[in-house]
Coordinates of C-alpha atoms and ligand atoms in Angstrom, one line a residue:
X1 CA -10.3 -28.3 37.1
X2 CA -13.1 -26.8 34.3
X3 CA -12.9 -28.4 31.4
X4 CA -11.9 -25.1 29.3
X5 CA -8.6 -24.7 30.9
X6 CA -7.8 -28.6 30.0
X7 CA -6.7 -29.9 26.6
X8 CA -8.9 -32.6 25.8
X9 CA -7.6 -36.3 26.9
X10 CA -4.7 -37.5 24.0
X11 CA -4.1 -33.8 22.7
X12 CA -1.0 -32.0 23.8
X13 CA 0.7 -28.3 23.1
X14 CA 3.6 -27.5 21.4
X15 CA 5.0 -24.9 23.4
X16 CA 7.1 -21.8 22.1
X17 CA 9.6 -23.1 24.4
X18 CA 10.0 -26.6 22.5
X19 CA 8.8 -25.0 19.1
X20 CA 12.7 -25.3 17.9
X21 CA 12.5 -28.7 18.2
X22 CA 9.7 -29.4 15.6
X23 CA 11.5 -26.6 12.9
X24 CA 14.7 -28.3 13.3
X25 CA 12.8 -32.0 12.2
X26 CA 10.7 -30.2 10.1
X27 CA 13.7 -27.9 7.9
X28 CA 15.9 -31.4 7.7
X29 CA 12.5 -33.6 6.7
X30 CA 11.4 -30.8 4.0
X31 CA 14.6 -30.1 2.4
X32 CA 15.8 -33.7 2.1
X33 CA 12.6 -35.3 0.6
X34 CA 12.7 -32.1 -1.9
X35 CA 16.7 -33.1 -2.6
X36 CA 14.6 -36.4 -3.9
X37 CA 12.7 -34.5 -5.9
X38 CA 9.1 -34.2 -3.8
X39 CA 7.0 -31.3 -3.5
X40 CA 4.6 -30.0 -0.8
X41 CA 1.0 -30.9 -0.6
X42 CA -1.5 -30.0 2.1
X43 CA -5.1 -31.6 2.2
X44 CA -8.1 -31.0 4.6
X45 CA -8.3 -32.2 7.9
X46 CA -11.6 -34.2 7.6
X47 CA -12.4 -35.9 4.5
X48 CA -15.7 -37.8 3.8
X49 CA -15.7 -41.6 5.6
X50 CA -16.1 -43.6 2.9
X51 CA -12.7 -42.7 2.0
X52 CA -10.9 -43.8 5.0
X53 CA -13.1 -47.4 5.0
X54 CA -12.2 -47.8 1.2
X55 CA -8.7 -46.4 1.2
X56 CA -7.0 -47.4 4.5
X57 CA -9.6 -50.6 4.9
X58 CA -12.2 -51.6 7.1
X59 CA -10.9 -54.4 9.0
X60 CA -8.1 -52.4 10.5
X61 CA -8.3 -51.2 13.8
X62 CA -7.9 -47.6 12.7
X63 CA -11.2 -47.6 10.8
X64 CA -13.2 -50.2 13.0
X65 CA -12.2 -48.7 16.7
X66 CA -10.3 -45.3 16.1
X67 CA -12.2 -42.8 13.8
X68 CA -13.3 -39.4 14.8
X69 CA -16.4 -39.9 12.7
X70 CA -19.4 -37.7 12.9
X71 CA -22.3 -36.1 10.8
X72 CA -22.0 -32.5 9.6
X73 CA -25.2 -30.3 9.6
X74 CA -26.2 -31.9 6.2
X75 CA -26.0 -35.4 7.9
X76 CA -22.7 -36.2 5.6
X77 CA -20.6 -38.4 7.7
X78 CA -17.3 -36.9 7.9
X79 CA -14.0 -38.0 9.5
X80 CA -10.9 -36.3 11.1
X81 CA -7.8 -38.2 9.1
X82 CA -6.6 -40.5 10.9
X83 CA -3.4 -40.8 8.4
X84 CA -2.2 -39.0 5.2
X85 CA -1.8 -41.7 2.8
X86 CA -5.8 -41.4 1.1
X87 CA -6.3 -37.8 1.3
X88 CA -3.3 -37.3 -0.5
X89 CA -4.5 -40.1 -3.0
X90 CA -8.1 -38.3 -3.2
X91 CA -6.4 -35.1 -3.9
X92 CA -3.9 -36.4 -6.5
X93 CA -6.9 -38.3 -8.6
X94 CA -9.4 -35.3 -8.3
X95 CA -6.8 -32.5 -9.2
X96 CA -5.5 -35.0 -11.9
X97 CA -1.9 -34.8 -11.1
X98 CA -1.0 -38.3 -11.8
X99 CA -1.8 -37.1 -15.3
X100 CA 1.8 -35.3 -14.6
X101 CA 5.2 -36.0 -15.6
X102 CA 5.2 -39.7 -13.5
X103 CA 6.6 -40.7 -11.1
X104 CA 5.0 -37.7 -8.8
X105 CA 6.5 -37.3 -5.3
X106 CA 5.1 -35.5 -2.7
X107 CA 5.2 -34.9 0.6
X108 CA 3.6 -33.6 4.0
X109 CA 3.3 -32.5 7.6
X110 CA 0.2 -33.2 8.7
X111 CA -1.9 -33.5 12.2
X112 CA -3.5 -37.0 12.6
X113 CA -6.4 -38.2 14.6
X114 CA -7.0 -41.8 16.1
X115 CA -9.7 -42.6 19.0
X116 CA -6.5 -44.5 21.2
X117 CA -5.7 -45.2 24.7
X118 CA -3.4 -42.4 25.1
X119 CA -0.1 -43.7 26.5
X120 CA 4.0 -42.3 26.2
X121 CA 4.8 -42.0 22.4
X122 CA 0.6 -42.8 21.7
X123 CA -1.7 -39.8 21.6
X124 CA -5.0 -39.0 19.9
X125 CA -4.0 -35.6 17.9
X126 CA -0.6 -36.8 16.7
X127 CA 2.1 -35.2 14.0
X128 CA 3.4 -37.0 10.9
X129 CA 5.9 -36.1 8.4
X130 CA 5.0 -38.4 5.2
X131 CA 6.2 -38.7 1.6
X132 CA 4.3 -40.3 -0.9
X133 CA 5.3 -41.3 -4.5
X134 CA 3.3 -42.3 -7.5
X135 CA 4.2 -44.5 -10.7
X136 CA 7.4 -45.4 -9.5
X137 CA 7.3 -49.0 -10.2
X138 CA 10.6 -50.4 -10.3
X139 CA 12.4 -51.5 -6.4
X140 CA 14.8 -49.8 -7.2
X141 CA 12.4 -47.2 -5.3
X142 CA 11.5 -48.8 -2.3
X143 CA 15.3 -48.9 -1.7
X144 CA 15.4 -45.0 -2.6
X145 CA 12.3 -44.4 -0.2
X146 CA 13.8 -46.3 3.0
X147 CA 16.8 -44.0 2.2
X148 CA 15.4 -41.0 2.0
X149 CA 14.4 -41.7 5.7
X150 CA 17.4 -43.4 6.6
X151 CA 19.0 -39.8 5.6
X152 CA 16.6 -37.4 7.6
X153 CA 17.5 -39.7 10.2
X154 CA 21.4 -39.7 9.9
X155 CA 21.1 -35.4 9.5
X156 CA 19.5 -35.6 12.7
X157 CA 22.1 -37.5 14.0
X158 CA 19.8 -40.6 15.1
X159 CA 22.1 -43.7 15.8
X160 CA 19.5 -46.1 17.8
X161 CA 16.7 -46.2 15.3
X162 CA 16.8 -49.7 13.5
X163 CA 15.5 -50.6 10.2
X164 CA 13.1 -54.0 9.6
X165 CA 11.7 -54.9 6.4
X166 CA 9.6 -57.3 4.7
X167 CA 7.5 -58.4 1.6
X168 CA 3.7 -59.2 1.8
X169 CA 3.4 -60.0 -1.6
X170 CA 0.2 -59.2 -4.0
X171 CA -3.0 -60.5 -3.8
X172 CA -2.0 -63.6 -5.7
X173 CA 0.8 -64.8 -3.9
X174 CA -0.9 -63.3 -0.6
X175 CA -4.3 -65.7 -0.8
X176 CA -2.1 -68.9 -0.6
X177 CA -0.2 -67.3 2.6
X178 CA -3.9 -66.6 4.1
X179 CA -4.8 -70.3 3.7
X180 CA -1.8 -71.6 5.1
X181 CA -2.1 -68.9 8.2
X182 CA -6.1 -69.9 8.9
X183 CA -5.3 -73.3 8.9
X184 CA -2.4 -72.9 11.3
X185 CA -4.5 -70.5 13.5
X186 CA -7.6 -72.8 13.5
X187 CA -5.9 -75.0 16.1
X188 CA -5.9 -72.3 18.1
X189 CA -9.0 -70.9 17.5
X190 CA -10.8 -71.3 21.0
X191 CA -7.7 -69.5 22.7
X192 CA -7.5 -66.6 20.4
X193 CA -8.7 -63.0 21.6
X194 CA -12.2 -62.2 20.4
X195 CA -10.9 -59.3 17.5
X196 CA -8.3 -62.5 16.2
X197 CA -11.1 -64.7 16.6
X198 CA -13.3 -62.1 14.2
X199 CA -10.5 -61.7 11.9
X200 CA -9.4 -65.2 11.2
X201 CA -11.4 -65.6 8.4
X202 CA -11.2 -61.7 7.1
X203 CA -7.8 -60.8 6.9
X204 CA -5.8 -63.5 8.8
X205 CA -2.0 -61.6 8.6
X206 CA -3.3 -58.9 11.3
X207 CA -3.2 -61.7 13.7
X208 CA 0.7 -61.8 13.5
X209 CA 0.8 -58.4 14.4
X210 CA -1.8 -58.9 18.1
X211 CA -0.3 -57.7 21.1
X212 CA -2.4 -59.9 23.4
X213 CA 0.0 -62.5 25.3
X214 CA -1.5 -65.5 24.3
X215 CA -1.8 -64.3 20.2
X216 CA 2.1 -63.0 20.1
X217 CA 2.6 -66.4 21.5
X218 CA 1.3 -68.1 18.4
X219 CA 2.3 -65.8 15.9
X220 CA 5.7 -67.2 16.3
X221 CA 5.4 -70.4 14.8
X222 CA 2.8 -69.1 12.4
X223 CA 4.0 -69.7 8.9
X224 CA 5.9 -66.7 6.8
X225 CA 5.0 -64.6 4.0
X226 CA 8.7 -65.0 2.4
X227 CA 7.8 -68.5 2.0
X228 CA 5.0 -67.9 -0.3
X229 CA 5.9 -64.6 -2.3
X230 CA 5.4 -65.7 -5.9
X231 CA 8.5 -65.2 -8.7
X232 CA 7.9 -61.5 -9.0
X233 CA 6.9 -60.5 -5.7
X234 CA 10.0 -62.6 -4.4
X235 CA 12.2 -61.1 -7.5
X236 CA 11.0 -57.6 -6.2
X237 CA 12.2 -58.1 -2.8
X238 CA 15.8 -59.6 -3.6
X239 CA 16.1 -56.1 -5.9
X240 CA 14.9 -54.1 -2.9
X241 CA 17.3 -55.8 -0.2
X242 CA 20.0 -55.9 -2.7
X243 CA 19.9 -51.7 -3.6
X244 CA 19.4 -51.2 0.0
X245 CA 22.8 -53.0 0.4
X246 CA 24.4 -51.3 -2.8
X247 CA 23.0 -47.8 -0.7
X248 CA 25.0 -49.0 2.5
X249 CA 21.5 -49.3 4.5
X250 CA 21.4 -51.9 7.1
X251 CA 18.0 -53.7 7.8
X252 CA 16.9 -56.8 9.5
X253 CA 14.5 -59.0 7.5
X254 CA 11.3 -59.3 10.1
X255 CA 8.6 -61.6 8.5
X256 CA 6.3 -60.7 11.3
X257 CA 5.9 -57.2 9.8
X258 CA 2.3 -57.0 8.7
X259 CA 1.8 -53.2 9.2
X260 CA -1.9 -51.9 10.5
X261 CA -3.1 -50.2 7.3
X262 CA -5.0 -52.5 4.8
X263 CA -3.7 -51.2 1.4
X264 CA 0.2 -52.7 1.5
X265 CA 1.6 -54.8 -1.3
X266 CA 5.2 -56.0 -1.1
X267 CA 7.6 -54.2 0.6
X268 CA 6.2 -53.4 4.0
X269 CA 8.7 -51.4 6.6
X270 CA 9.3 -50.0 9.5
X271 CA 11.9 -47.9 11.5
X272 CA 11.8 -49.2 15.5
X273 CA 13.8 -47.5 18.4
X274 CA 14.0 -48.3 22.1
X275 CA 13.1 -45.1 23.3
X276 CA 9.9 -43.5 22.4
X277 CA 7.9 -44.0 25.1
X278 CA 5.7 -47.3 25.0
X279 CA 5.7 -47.7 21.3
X280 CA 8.5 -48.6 19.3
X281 CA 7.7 -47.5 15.7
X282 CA 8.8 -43.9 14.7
X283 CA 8.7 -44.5 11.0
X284 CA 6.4 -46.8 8.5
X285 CA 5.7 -47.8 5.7
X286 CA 5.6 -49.6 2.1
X287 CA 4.0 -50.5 -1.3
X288 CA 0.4 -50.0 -2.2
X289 CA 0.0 -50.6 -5.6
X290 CA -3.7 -51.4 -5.6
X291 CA -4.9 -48.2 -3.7
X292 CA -5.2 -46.1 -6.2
X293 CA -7.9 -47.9 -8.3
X294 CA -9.2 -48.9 -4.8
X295 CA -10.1 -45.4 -4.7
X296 CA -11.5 -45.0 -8.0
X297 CA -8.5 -43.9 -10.3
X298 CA -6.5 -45.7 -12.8
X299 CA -4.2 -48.6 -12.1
X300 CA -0.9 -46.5 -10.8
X301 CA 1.6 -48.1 -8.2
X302 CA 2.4 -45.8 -5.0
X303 CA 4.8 -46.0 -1.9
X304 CA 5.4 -44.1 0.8
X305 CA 6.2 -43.5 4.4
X306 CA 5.0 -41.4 7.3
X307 CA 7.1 -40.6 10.6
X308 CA 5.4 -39.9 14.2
X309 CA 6.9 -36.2 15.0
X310 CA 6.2 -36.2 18.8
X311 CA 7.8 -39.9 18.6
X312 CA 10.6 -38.9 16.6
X313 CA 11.2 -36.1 19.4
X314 CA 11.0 -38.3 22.1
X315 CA 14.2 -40.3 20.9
X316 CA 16.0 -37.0 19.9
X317 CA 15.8 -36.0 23.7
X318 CA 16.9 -39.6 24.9
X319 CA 19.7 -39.7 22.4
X320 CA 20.7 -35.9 23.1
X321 CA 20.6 -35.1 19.2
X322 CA 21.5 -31.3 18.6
X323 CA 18.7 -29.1 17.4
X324 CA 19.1 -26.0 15.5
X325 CA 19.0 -22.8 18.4
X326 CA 15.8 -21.2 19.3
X327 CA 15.5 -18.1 17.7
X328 CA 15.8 -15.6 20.2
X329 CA 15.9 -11.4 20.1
X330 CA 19.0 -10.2 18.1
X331 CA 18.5 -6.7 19.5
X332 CA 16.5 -4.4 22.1
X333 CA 16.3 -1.1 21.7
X334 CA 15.0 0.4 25.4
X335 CA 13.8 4.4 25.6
X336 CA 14.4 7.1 28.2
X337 CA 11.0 8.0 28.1
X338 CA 7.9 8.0 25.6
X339 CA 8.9 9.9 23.4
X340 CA 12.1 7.9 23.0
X341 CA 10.4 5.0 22.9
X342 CA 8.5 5.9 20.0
X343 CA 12.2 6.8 18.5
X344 CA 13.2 3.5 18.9
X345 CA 10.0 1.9 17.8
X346 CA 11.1 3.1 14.3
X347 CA 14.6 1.8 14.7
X348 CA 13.1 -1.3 15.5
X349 CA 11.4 -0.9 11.9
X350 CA 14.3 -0.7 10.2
X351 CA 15.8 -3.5 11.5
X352 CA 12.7 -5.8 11.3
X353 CA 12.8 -5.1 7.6
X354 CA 16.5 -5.9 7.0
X355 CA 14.9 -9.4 8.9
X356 CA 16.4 -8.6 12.7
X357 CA 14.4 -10.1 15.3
X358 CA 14.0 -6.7 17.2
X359 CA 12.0 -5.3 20.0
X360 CA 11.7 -2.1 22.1
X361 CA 9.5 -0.9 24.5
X362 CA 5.2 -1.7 24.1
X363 CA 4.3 -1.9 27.7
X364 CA 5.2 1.1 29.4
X365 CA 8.0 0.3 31.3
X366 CA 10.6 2.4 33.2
X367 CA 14.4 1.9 31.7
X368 CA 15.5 -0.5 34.5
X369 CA 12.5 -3.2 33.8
X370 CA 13.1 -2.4 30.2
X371 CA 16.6 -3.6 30.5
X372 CA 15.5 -6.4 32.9
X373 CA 13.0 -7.7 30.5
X374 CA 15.7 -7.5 27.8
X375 CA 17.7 -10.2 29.6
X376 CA 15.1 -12.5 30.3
X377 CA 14.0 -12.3 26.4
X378 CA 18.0 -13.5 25.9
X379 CA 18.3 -10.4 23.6
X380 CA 21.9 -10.6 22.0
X381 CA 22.3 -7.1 22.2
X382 CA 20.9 -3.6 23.4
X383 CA 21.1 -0.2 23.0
X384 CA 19.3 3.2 25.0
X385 CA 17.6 5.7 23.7
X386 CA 17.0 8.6 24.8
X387 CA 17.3 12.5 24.0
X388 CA 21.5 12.9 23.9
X389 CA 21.0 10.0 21.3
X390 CA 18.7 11.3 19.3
X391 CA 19.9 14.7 19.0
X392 CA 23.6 13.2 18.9
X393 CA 22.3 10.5 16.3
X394 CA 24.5 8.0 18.1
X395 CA 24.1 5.5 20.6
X396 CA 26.0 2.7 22.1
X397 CA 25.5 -0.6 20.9
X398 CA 25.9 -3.4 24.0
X399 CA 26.8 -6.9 23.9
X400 CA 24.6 -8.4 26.5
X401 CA 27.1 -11.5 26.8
X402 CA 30.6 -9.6 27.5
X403 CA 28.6 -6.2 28.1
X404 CA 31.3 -4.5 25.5
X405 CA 30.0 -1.5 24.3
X406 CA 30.4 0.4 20.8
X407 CA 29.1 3.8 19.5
X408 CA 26.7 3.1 16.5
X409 CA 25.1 6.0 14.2
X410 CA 21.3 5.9 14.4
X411 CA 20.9 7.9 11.5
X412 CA 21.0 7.1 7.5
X413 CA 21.2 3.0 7.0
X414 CA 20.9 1.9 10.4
X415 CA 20.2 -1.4 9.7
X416 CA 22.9 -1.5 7.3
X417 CA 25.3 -0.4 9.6
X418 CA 24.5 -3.3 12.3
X419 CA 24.2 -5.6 10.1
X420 CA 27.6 -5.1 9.2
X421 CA 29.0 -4.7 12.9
X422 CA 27.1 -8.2 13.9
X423 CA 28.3 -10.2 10.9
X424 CA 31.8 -9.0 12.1
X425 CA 31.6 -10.2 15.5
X426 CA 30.5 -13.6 13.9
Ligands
LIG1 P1 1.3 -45.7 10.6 O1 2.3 -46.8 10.9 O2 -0.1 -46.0 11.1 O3 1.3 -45.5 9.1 O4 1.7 -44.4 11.2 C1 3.0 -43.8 10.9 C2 3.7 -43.3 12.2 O5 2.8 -42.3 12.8 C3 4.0 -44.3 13.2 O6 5.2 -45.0 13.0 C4 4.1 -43.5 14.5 O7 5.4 -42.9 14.6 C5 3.1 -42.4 14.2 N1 1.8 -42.7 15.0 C6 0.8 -43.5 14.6 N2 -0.1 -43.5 15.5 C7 0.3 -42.7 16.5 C8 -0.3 -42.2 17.8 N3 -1.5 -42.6 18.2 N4 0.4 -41.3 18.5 C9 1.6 -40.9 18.1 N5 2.2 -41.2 16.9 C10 1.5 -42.1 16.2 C11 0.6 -44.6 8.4 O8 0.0 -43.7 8.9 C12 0.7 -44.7 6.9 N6 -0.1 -43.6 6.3 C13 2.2 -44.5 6.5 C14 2.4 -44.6 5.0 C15 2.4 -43.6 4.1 N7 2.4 -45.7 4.3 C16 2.5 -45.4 3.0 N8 2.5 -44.1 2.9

C-alpha cells in the first residue's frame, strides 16, 4: 500500500465512531480532578531536549532509546514529549505560578511520544490524562492523589484495576539501598543483560524493574527498599498507607516498584489490570520532590500521576463499563424540493442555536434518500417540508423510533416549541 494512505507504524485513529469513548473518560477525569481543586494546563508538544534528559533523566530508557529527537532549521535539538510531567514543570517555573497560592494542582490531556516496539496496549503516539501538584508536602497527599484516581476509576465503574504502592525513599536513605543492591547484583554480574550490565553501577534500582528472564529472575531475592527507608522517608510511608486505609483504598505493598522515570522520591505507584493488551500498567505514579530544582527552580515538592487513555479503554471494553451515548442527530428536517430545503435550512438554524443537533438537506437529494439517510444518521426525529407546510406553517413532527407523529407550528419560537415537546417525551 503507498505510504500516504498508512498511519505511520505505532500511531492509531480515533474514529468518530469510538470518539464517545474518549469524552466519556475524559468529562469523568476533568471534572473529578477539578472537584480536587486542579485546573487545566496545556503545554507544547516538543520542548527543547535538554529538558527531557534533565527532568525525566538520562539513564531511563525513555530518554536513552525512545525519544523523537531531531534538529529544527536553526540546528536546536528538539523533542516530541515523551510524558507530561517536565513540560508542565518548565511551564509552571517560567510563567511563575508556583509563586501562586501553594499547593497548585493541575491537570492534563495530553498526546505522548516514545520510539517503542509497538505491541497491544504499547504504541508510539499515545494519550495520557495526568494531574500534577505542587507544594503539597505532607502524605496526607499522596493518599489524596491515589484517590483521586481510585475515584475516576470507581465513576467509570472499573472493578479489575488493582492498586500497588511503594516508597523509594530520598537520596539519603536511597544511596545505602544502591550499595546493598550492587553488591547483591555483582554475583551476577556476567549473567546480566548488557543494559543491566551498563546500569549496575548508574542507577542500580532499574534492574528490579528488567523484563529479561534471566534479570526478573534475580530481582526476586534482590534486597528491598522498605528495608532501608530512613525515619522520615519510612514515617512518610506509614502516613501514606495509613490515610489510604482511613480513605477505604485497598493497595498491595510491591517493593519491586521502581517506576521508569528517574525523578521519583518516596511514594512510587501504580494502578495494574489484567486486561490491557500486553502491558499491565494503566495508571502511574509518585513523589518527585527534587525535580523542580532539577530543573532550575526553587526547592518545591511535586506529585502526580498520569493514566494511558487507549489503555484505560482497552479494559473498559473487556470489563463492559457503560460509556455516556454517542451523540447522535436530535432532528432532520427533509424538503419537498429546493426551495424547501432552503426553508428548512433556516429551521435547522433555529434549532442549532437553542443547541439541537440538527440537519436537513446539503446534498441534493430526492425526499426518499433524504429520509433514508435520516435513519442511517440515527436521527431521533423528522419532519417534511414542503409547500402545504410552509404556507400552512405546520408540519408534523415524527418519532423515528415508534414513528408517532404530531403537528408542530413552524412559525414564531420554533425551537421553543420543540424543545418543550422533546423534554416532554423525556
Ligand atoms: P509512565 O508510567 O511512563 O509515567 O506513563 C504513564 C502511563 O502512560 C502508563 O501507565 C501507561 O498507561 C501509559 N503509557 C506509557 N507508555 C505507553 C505506550 N507506549 N503506549 C500506550 N500507553 C503508554 C509517566 O509518564 C509519568 N509522567 C507519570 C507521572 C506524572 N508521574 C508523576 N506525575
Amino acid at each position: 500500500m503507498d505510504i500516504i494512505t498508512k498511519a505511520p507504524r505505532g500511531t492509531a485513529d480515533k474514529l468518530p465512531s469510538e470518539i464517545y469513548k474518549w469524552h466519556t473518560v475524559q468529562s469523568a477525569a476533568a471534572s473529578i480532578a477539578e472537584t480536587y481543586g486542579c485546573r487545566e494546563i496545556k503545554t507544547p508538544t516538543f520542548e527543547h531536549t535538554e529538558l527531557f534528559q534533565r527532568g525525566v533523566g538520562d539513564t531511563t530508557d525513555v530518554v536513552q532509546k525512545e525519544m523523537y529527537t531531531f534538529n529544527d532549521k536553526k540546528g536546536r535539538s528538539i523533542t516530541l514529549r515523551p510524558e507530561g510531567t517536565a513540560g508542565v514543570v518548565r511551564a509552571a517555573l517560567e510563567n511563575g505560578l508556583l509563586n501562586e497560592a501553594l499547593p497548585l494542582k493541575l491537570y492534563y490531556f495530553t498526546n505522548c511520544f516514545r520510539y517503542e516496539a509497538p505491541q497491544s496496549g504499547r504504541l508510539r503516539e499515545f494519550n495520557q490524562f495526568g494531574v500534577e501538584v505542587f507544594g503539597a508536602d505532607s502524605p496526607i497527599a499522596d493518599a489524596e492523589l491515589i484517590c483521586m484516581v481510585n475515584d475516576i476509576f470507581e465513576f467509570l465503574q472499573l472493578k479489575g484495576i488493582k492498586l500497588e504502592i511503594n516508597s523509594i525513599g530520598c537520596p539519603k536513605c536511597r544511596a545505602k539501598y544502591y550499595d546493598a543492591l550492587k553488591e547483591y547484583y555483582r554475583q551476577y554480574e556476567e549473567q546480566l543483560c548488557d543494559t543491566c550490565k551498563e546500569r549496575l553501577e548508574r542507577n542500580p534500582m532499574r534492574l528490579l524493574d528488567c523484563k529479561s528472564e534471566i534479570c526478573s529472575s534475580f530481582a526476586k531475592n534482590a534486597p528491598s527498599i522498605l528495608d532501608y527507608l530512613c525515619e522520615d522517608c519510612a514515617d512518610h510511608f506509614a502516613t501514606v498507607k495509613s490515610t489510604l486505609d482511613s480513605m477505604n483504598i485497598s493497595y498491595t505493598v510491591n517493593p519491586r516498584i521502581v517506576r521508569g522515570l528517574d525523578y521519583y522520591t518516596n511514594t512510587v505507584f501504580e494502578f495494574v489490570a489484567d486486561n490491557c493488551g500486553t502491558q499491565g500498567t494503566v495508571c502511574g505514579g509518585g513523589r518527585y520532590n527534587g525535580l523542580v530544582e532539577e530543573i532550575g527552580g526553587k526547592s518545591v515538592s511535586g506529585l502526580g500521576f498520569a493514566m494511558g487513555i487507549e489503555r484505560l479503554l482497552m479494559v473498559m471494553d473487556a470489563e463492559n463499563c457503560p460509556y455516556d451515548p454517542p451523540k447522535e442527530c436530535d432532528l432532520y428536517i427533509a424538503g419537498t424540493d429546493p426551495n424547501s430545503s432552503a426553508y428548512a435550512a433556516g429551521l435547522v438554524r433555529q434549532l442549532r442555536k437553542f443547541g439541537f443537533r440538527a440537519e436537513s438537506d446539503v446534498v441534493g437529494r430526492s425526499l426518499k434518500a433524504q429520509m433514508k439517510y435520516a435513519d442511517k444518521i440515527n436521527a431521533r426525529f423528522s419532519m417534511v417540508i414542503g409547500e402545504n407546510e410552509i404556507n400552512s406553517k405546520t408540519a408534523q413532527l415524527k418519532n423515528m423510533k415508534t414513528g408517532e407523529k404530531l403537528n408542530v407550528s413552524i412559525g414564531d419560537n420554533f425551537a421553543e416549541k420543540i424543545n418543550s415537546i422533546l423534554m416532554d417525551i423525556e
